[in-house]
Coordinates of C-alpha atoms in Angstrom, one line a residue:
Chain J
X82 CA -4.2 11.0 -27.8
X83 CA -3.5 11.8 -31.6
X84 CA -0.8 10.1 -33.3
X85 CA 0.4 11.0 -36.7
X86 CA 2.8 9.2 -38.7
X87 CA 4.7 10.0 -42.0
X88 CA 7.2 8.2 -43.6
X89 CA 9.5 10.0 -46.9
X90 CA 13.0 8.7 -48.0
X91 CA 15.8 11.3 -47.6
X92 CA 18.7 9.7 -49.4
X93 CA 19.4 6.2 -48.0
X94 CA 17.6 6.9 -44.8
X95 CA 13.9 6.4 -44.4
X96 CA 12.3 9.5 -42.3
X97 CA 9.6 8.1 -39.9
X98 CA 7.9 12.1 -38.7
X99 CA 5.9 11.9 -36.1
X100 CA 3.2 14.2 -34.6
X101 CA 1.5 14.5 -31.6
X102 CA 1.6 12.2 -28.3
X103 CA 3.6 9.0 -28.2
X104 CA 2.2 7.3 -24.7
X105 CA 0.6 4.3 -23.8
X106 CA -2.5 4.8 -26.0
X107 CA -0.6 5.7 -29.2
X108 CA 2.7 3.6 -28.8
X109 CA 1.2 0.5 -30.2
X110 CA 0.6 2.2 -33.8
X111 CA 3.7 3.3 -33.1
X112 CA 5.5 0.4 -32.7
X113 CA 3.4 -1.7 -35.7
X114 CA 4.9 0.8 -38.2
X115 CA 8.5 0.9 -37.2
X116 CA 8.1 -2.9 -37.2
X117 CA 6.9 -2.5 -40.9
X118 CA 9.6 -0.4 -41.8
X119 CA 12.1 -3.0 -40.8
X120 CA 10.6 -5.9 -41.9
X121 CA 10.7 -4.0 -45.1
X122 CA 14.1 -3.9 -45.2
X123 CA 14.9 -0.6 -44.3
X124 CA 18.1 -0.4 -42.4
X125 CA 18.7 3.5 -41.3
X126 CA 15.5 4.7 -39.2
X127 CA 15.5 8.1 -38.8
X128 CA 12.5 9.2 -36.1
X129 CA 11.6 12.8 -36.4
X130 CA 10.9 13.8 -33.0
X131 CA 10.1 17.6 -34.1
X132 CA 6.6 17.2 -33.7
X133 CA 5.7 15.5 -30.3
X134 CA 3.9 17.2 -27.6
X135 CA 4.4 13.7 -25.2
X136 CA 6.7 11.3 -24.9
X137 CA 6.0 8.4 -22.1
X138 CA 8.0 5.7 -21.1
X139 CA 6.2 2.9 -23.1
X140 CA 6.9 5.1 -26.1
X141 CA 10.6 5.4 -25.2
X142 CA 10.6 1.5 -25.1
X143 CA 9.0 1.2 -28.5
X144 CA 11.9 3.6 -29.4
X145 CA 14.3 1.4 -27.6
X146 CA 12.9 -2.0 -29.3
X147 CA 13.1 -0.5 -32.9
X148 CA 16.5 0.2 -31.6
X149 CA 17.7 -3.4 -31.0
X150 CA 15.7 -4.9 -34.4
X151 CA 17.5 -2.5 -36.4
X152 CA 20.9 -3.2 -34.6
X153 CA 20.1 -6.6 -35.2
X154 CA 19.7 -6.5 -38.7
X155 CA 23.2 -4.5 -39.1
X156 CA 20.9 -1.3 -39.3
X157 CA 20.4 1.8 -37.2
X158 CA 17.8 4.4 -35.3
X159 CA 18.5 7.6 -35.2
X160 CA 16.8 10.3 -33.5
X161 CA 15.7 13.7 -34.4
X162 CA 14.9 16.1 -31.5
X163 CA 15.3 20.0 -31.4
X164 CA 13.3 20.3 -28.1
X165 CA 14.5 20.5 -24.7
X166 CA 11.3 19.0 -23.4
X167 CA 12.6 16.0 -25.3
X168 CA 16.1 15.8 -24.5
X169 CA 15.5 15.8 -20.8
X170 CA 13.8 12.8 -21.3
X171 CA 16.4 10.8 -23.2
X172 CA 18.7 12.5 -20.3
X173 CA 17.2 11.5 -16.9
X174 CA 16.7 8.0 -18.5
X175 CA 19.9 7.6 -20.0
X176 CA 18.9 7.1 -23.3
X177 CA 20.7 9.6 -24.8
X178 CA 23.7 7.6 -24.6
X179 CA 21.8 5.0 -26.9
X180 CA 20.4 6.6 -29.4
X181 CA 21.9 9.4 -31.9
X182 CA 20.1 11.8 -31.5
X183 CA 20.4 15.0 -34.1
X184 CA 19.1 18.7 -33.7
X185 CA 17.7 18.1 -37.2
X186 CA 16.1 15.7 -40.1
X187 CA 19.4 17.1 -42.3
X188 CA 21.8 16.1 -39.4
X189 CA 20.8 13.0 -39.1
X190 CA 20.6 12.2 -43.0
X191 CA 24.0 13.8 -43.6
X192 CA 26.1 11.9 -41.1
X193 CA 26.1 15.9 -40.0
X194 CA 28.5 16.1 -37.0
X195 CA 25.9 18.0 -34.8
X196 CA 25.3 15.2 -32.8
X197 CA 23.5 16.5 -29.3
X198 CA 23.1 13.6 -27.2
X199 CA 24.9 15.2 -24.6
X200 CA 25.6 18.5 -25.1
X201 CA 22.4 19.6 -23.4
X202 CA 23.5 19.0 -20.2
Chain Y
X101 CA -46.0 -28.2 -25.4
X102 CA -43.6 -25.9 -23.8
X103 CA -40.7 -26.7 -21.0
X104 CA -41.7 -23.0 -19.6
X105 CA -38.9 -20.7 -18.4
X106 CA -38.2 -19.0 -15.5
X107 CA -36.8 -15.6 -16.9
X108 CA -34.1 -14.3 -14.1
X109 CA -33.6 -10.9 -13.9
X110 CA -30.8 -9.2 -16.1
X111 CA -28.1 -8.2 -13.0
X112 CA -27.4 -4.8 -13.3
X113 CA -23.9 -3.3 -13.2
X114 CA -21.7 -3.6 -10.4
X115 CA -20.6 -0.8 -8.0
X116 CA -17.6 0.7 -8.3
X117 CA -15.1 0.8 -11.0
X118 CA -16.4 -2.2 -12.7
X119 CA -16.0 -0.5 -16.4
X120 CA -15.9 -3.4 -18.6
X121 CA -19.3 -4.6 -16.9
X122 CA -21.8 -3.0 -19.1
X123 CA -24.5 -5.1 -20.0
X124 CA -25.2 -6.7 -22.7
X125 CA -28.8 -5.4 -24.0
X126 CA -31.0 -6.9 -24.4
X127 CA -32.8 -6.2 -28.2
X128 CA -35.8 -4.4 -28.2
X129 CA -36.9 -4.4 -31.4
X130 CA -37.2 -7.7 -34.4
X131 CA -35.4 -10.4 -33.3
X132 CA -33.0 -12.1 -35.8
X133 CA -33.7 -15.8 -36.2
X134 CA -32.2 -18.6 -37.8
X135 CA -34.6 -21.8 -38.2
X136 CA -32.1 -25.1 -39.0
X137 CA -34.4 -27.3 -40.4
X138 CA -33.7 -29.7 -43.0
X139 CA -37.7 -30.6 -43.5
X140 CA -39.6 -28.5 -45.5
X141 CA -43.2 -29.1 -44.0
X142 CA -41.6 -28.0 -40.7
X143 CA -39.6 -25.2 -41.5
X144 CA -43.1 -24.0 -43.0
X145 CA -45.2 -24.7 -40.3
X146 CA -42.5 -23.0 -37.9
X147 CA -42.8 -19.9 -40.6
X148 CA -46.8 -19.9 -40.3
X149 CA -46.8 -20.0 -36.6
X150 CA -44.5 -17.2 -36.1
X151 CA -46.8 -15.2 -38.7
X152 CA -49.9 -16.1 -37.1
X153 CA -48.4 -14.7 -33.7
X154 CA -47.5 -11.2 -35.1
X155 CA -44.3 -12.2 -34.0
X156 CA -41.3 -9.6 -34.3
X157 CA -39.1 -11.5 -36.1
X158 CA -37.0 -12.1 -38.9
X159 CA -36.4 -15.6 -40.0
X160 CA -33.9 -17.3 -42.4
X161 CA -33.9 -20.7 -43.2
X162 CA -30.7 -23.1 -43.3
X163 CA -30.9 -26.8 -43.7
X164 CA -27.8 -28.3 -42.8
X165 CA -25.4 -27.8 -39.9
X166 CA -22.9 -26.5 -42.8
X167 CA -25.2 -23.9 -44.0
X168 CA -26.1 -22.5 -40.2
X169 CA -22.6 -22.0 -39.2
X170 CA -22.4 -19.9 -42.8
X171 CA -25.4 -17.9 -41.4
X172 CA -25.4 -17.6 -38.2
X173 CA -23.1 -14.3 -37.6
X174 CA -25.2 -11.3 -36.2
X175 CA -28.4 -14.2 -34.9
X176 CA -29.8 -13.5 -32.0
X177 CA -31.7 -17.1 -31.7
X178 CA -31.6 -20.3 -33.3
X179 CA -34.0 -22.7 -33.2
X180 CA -32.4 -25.7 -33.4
X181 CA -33.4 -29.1 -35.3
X182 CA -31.8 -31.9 -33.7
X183 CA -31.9 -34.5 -36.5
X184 CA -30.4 -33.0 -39.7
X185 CA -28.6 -34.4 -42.7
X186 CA -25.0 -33.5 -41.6
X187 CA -25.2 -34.0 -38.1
X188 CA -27.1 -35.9 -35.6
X189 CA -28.1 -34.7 -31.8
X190 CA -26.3 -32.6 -29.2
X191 CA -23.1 -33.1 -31.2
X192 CA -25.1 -30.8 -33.9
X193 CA -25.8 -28.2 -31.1
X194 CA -21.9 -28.1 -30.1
X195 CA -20.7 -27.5 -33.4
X196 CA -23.1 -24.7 -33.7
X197 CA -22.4 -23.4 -30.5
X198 CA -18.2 -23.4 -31.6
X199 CA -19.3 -20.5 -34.0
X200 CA -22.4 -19.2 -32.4
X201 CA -21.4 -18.1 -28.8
X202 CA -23.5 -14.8 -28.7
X203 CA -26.8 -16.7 -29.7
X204 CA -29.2 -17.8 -27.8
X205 CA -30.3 -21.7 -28.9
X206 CA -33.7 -23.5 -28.5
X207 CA -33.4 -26.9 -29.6
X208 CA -36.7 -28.6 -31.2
X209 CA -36.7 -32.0 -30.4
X210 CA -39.7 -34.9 -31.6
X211 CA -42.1 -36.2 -29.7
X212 CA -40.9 -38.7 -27.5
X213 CA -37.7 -37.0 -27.6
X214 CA -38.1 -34.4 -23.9
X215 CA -34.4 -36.6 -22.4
X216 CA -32.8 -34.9 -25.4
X217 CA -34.3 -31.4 -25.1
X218 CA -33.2 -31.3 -20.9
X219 CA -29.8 -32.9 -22.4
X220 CA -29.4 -29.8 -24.8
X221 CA -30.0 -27.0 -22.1
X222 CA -27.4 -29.1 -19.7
X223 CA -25.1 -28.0 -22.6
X224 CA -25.8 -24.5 -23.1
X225 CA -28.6 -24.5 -24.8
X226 CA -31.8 -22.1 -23.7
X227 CA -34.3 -23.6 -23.8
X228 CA -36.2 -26.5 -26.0
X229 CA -39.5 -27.0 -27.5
X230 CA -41.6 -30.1 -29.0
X231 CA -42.2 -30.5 -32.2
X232 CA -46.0 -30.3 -33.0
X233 CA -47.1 -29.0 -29.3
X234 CA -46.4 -25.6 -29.9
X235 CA -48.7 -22.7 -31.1
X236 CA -47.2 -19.2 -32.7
X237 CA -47.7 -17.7 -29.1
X238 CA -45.6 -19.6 -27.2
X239 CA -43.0 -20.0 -30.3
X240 CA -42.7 -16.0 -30.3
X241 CA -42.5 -16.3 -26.5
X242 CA -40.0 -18.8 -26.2
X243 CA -37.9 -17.6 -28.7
X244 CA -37.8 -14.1 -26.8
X245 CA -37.3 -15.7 -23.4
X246 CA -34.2 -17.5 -24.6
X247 CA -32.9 -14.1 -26.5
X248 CA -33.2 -13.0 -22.3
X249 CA -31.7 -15.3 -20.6
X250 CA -29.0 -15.8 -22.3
X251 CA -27.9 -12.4 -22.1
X252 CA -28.3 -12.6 -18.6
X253 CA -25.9 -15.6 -18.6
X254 CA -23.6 -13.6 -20.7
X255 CA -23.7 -10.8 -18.4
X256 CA -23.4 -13.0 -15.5
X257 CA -20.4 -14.1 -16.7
X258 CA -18.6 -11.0 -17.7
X259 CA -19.5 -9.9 -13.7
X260 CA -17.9 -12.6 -12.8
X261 CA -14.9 -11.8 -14.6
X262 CA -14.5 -8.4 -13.4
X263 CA -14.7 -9.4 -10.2
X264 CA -12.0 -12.1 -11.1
X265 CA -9.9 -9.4 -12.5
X266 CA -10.4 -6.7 -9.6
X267 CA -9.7 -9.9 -7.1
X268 CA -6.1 -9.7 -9.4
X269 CA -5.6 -6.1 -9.0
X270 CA -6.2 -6.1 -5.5
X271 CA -3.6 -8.9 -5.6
X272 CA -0.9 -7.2 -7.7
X273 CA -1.4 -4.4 -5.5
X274 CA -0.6 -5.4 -2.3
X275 CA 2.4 -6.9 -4.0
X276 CA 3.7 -3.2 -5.6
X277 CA 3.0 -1.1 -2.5
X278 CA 3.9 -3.0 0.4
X279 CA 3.3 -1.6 4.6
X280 CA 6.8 -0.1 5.3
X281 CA 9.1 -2.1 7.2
X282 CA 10.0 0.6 9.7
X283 CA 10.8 0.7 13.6
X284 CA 12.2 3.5 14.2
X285 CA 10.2 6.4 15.4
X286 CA 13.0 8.8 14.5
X287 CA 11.4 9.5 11.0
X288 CA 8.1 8.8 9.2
X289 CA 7.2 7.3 5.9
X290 CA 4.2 7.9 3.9
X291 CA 2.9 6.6 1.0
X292 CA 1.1 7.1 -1.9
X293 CA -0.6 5.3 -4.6
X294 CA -3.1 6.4 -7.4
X295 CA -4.4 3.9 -10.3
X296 CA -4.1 6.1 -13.6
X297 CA -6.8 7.4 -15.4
X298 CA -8.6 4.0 -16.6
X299 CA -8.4 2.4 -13.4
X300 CA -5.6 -0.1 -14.3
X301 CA -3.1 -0.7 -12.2
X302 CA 0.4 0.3 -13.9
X303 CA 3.8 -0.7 -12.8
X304 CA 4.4 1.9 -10.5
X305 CA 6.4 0.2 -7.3
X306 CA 7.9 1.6 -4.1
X307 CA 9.4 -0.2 -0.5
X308 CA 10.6 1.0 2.2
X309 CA 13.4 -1.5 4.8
X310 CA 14.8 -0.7 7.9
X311 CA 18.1 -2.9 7.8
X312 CA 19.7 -1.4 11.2
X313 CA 18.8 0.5 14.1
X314 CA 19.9 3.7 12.0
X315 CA 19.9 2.9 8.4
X316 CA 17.2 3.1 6.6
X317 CA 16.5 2.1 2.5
X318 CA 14.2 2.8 0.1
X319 CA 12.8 3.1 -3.3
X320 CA 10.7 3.8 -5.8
X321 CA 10.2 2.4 -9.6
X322 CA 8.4 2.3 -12.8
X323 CA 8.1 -0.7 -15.3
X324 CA 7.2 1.1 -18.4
X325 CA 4.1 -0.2 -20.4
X326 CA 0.7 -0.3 -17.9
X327 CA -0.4 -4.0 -17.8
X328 CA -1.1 -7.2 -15.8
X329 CA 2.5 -8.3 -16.9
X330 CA 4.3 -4.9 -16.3
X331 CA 2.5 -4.8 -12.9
X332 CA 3.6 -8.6 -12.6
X333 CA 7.4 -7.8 -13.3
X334 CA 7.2 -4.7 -10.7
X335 CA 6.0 -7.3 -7.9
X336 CA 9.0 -9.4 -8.3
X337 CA 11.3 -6.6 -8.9
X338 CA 10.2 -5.2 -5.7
X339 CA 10.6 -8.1 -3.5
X340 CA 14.1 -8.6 -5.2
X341 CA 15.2 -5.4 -4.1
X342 CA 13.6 -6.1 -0.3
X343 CA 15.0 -9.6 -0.7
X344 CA 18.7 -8.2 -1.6
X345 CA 18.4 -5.2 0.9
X346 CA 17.2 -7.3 4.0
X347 CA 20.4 -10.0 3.3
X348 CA 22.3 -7.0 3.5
X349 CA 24.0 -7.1 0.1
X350 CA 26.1 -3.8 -0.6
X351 CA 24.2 -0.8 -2.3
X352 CA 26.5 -0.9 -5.1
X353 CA 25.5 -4.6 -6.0
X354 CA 22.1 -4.2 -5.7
X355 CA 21.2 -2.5 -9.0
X356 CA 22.8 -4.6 -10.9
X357 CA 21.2 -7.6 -9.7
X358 CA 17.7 -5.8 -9.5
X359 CA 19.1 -5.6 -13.5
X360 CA 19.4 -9.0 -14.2
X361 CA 16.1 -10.4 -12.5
X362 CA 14.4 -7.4 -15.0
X363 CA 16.2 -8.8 -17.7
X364 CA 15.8 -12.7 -17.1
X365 CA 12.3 -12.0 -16.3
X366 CA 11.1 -9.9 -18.9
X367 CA 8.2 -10.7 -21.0
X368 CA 9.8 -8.2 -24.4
X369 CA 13.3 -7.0 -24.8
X370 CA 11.4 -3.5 -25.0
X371 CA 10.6 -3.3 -21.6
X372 CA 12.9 -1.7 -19.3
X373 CA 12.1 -0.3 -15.7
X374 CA 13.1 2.8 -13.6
X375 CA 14.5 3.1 -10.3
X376 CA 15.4 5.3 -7.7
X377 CA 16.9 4.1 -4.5
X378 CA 18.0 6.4 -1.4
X379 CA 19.2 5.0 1.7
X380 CA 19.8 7.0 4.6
X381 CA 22.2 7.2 7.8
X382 CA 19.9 8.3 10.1
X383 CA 22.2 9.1 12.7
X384 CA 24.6 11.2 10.5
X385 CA 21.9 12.1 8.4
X386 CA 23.5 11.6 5.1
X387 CA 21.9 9.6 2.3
X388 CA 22.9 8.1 -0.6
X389 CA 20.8 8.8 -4.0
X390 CA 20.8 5.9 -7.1
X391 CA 19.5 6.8 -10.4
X392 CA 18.2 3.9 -13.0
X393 CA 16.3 6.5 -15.7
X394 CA 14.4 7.7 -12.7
X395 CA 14.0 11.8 -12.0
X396 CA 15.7 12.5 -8.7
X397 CA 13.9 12.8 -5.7
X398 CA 13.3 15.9 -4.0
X399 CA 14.2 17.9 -1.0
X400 CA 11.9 19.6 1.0
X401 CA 13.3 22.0 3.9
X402 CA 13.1 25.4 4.9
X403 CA 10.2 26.1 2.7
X404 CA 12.2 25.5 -0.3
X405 CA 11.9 22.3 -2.6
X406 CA 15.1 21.4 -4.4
X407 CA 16.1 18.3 -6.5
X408 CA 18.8 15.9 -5.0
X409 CA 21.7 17.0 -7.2
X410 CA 22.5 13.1 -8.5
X411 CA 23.8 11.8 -11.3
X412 CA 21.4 10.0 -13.9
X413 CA 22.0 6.6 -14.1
X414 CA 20.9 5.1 -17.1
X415 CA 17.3 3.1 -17.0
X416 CA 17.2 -1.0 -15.9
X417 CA 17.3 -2.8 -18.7
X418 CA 18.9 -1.2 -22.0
X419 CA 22.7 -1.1 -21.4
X420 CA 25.3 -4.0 -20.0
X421 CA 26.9 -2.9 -17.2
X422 CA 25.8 0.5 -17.0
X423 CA 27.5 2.7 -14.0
X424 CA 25.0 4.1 -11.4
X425 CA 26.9 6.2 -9.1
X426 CA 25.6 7.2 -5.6
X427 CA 25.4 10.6 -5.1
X428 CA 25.4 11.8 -1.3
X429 CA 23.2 14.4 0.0
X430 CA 22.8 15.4 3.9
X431 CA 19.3 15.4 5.7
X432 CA 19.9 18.0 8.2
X433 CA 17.7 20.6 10.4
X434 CA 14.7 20.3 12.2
X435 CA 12.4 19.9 8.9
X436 CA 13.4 18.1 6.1
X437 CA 11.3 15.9 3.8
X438 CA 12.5 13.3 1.1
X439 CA 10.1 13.1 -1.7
X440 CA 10.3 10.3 -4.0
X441 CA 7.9 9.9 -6.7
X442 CA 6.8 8.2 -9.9
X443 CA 6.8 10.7 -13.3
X444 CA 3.0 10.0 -13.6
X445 CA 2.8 12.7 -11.3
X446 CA 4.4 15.3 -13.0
X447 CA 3.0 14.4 -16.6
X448 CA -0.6 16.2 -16.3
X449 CA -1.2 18.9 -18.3
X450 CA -1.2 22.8 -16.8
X451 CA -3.8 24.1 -19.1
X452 CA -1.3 25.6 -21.2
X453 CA -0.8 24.1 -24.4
X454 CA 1.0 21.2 -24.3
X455 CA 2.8 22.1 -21.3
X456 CA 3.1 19.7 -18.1
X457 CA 3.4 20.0 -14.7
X458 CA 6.9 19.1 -14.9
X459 CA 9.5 19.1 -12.3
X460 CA 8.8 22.8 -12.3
X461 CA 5.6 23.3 -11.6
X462 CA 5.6 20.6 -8.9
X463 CA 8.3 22.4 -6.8
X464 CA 6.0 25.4 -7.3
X465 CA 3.2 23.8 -6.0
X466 CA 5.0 22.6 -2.7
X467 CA 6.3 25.8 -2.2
X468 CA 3.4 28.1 -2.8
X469 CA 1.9 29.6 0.7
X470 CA -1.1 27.0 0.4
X471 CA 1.5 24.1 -0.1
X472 CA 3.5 24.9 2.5
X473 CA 0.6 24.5 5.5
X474 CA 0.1 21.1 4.0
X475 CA 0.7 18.5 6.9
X476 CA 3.2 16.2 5.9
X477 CA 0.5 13.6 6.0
X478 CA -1.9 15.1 3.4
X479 CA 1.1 16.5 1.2
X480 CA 1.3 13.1 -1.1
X481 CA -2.9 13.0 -1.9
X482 CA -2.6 17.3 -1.8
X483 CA -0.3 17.7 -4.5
X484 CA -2.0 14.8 -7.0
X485 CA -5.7 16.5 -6.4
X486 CA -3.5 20.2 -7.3
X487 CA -2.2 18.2 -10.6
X488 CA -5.6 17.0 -11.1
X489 CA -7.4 20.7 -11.3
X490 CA -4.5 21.8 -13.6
X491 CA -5.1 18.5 -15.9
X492 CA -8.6 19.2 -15.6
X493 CA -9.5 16.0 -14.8
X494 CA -7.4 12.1 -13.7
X495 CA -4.2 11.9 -14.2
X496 CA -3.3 9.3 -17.4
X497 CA -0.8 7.4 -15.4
X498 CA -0.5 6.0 -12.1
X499 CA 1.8 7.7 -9.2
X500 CA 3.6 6.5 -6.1
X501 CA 5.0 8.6 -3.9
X502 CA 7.1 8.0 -1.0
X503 CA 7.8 10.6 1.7
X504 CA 10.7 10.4 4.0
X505 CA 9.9 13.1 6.9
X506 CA 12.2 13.5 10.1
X507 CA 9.0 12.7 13.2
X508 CA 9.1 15.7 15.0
X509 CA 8.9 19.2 13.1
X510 CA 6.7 20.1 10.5
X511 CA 6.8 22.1 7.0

């Protein structure tokens, strides 16, 4: 039930890394920081998936909530997640058709074309 | 002299999985005590008394209301003056109390004054003494009795409200996991339901309709988040979807409407809910397989467990007008099984790394050579006690299952 969180700006895009488990426990910190970040003006989120273990369903709605405040306020959320583990997730749910979701941190701060959202069929 | 006190016996804890019922307890060593006395001579007759009685105590002083609600964090008694410069009688005592709900109170009243002392512990006060009729004894006595009895109250009270809150559960959970409503003796339904690993009930759903002689419906569903409102919204999206299905409204709207009540109901625009619905032919056999975010149920026949090849729908809740295709699979031989089930089963760990039982490892466990002499009956509770050994202990989240099972035959 550990949680860590790291934020670093990449160019324009604020990186949000996360490690660990994201699940009912952990989803509220979660949530309270990505709520920070956009309060603070930040307008492209980039979550750095690389180093979950878990992913639960009341963390994929914290990642879908951070999702419509940033649309909101004419930003954007973008994923980052090199696991299969991971993608399944975002597939069976249907998710992946909502979020960008990039193989890597550089992707994703590039506007890199290796978008995987549904290659991984 | 003293209005003596019964001291009741702290209740213990209840049986059963009445967690947030620990007791209060109560202090066993010094006693923290605030005197709010605006006299001098009494406040140091009060100190003397407790002296002369050895008493365990530690005493601070405060001489207007203003000053006690400033000092009384962390007390475990006050003794109470009822006559003091910025506030007169029980109104005193309420305004103390506003601040001061974990102390116990003993009100000291004058001579003369007993109808105000009874008044004060109609209002929550502990007990009350007379000035001037009381020796150090029966101070340090009181003072102790009224630390006791009002943590009994307290834990009286927090009983009470688990047993208020299981009373809820109990409700909420009759609502999620309704008796199928099934006549035909062709097939056989059972079900499944295990709280996760706190003992909260999470939003975990299923139902089961017979809406003709041969067709059959059912489903299973997840409100993410695991709370008295998640479990809330999965009550009245299941009797949506049993309201929609019994009025016969065509499998292709349903989803969408099941959608809308989510959405219109919803507590947080980050909530969403999973769904999978199958409904079934049962003289042809064939069923037809939604997806809402939900992982596919599973086919058990012939020894083999495979997943129902559908297509993912996206989850209830995220997307306008999102497709949901039915996908078509056929029920046939003598021994087939449908098993739906919630992802808390399949989200325990394996004891390797960071692994999880997965989709995988489930299907393994059905088909292993113990899993397969299962009866049908025991399969659902079977395979969560398998997931529990490989966790090494409850599963996190709560898990419904639902299994479809042609009547005669076995696996």
């Amino acid at each position: 039930m550990e949680l860590s969180l790291a934020t670093r700006s990449v160019s324009d895009h604020v990186v949000l890394e996360i490690g660990g488990e994201i699940d009912v426990y952990t989803a509220p910190r979660l949530r309270e920081r990505l709520i920070e970040l956009v309060g603070a003006g930040e307008k492209q989120v980039v979550v750095d998936l690389g180093r979950v273990d878990f992913l639960d369903s009341t963390g994929l709605g914290v990642l879908v909530g951070a999702h419509r405040r940033l649309r909101a306020s004419d930003g954007a959320l973008s994923l980052v997640c090199p696991h299969e583990r991971l993608l399944k997730i975002f597939r069976i749910t249907g998710l992946d058709s909502v979020f960008e979701i990039h193989r890597s941190v550089e992707d994703a701060t590039t506007g890199g074309s290796a978008k995987t959202a549904r290659t991984g069929a | 002299m003293i209005q003596t006190s019964v001291v009741p016996t702290q209740p213990g804890p209840p049986d059963g999985p009445g967690r947030s019922s620990v007791p209060v307890p109560v202090p066993s060593g010094r006693l923290r005590v605030l005197l709010v006395e605006d006299d001098d001579a009494d406040a140091f007759l009060v100190r003397e008394l407790l002296d002369e009685a050895n008493a365990a105590v530690d005493l601070t002083v405060a001489t207007t209301l203003g000053d006690a609600r400033a000092k009384v964090g962390g007390v475990d008694c006050v003794l109470l003056d009822l006559g003091l410069p910025d506030a007169q009688g029980l109104d005193g005592m309420r305004r103390l109390l506003e601040v001061a709900r974990g102390a116990a109170v003993c009100v000291l009243t004058g001579l003369g004054d007993d109808h105000l002392g009874v008044a004060a512990v109609a209002e929550g006060a502990q007990d009350y003494l007379i000035k001037g009729q009381v020796d150090g004894v029966l101070l340090a006595r009181s003072v102790r009795y009224a630390v006791e009895r009002k943590r009994a109250d307290e834990n009286a009270r927090r009983l009470y409200e688990v047993e208020l809150q299981q009373q809820e559960s109990a409700r909420l959970e009759r609502g999620l996991l309704p008796k199928p409503l099934l006549r035909t003796s062709d097939v056989r339904v059972d079900t499944f339901y295990q709280p996760g690993r706190r003992a909260q009930l999470g939003g975990d759903f299923f139902d089961v309709v017979q809406t003709a002689d041969d067709r059959l419906a059912m489903m299973v569903g997840d409100v993410c988040g695991h709370g008295v409102d998640e479990a809330a919204l999965g009550v009245e999206l299941r009797v949506a979807w049993r309201a929609l299905t019994l009025a016969g409204v065509h499998d292709d709207a349903v989803l969408p409407a099941i959608e809308q009540v989510l959405i219109s109901e919803r507590e947080s625009q980050e909530v969403f809910a999973t769904l999978a619905t199958v409904t079934v032919d049962l003289a042809s056999g064939e069923a037809a397989v939604r997806l809402a975010g939900h992982p596919p149920p599973l086919l058990l026949a012939g020894g083999d467990a495979s997943v129902v090849p559908a297509t993912h729908g996206a989850v209830l809740g995220v997307f306008e007008h999102a497709e949901r295709p039915a996908s078509h699979v056929q029920l046939a031989g003598p021994d087939w099984s449908l098993l739906m089930y919630t992802d808390g089963l399949i989200e325990g760990r394996t004891g390797n790394g960071d692994r999880r039982l997965d989709v995988t490892g489930l299907r393994a466990l059905i088909t292993s050579r113990q899993g397969r002499a299962v009866a049908r009956g025991d399969l659902a509770a079977w395979l969560v006690a398998r997931a529990e050994e490989a966790n090494d202990g409850p599963l996190a989240d709560d898990v419904a299952m639902l299994i479809l099972s042609r009547a005669r035959g076995g696996r």
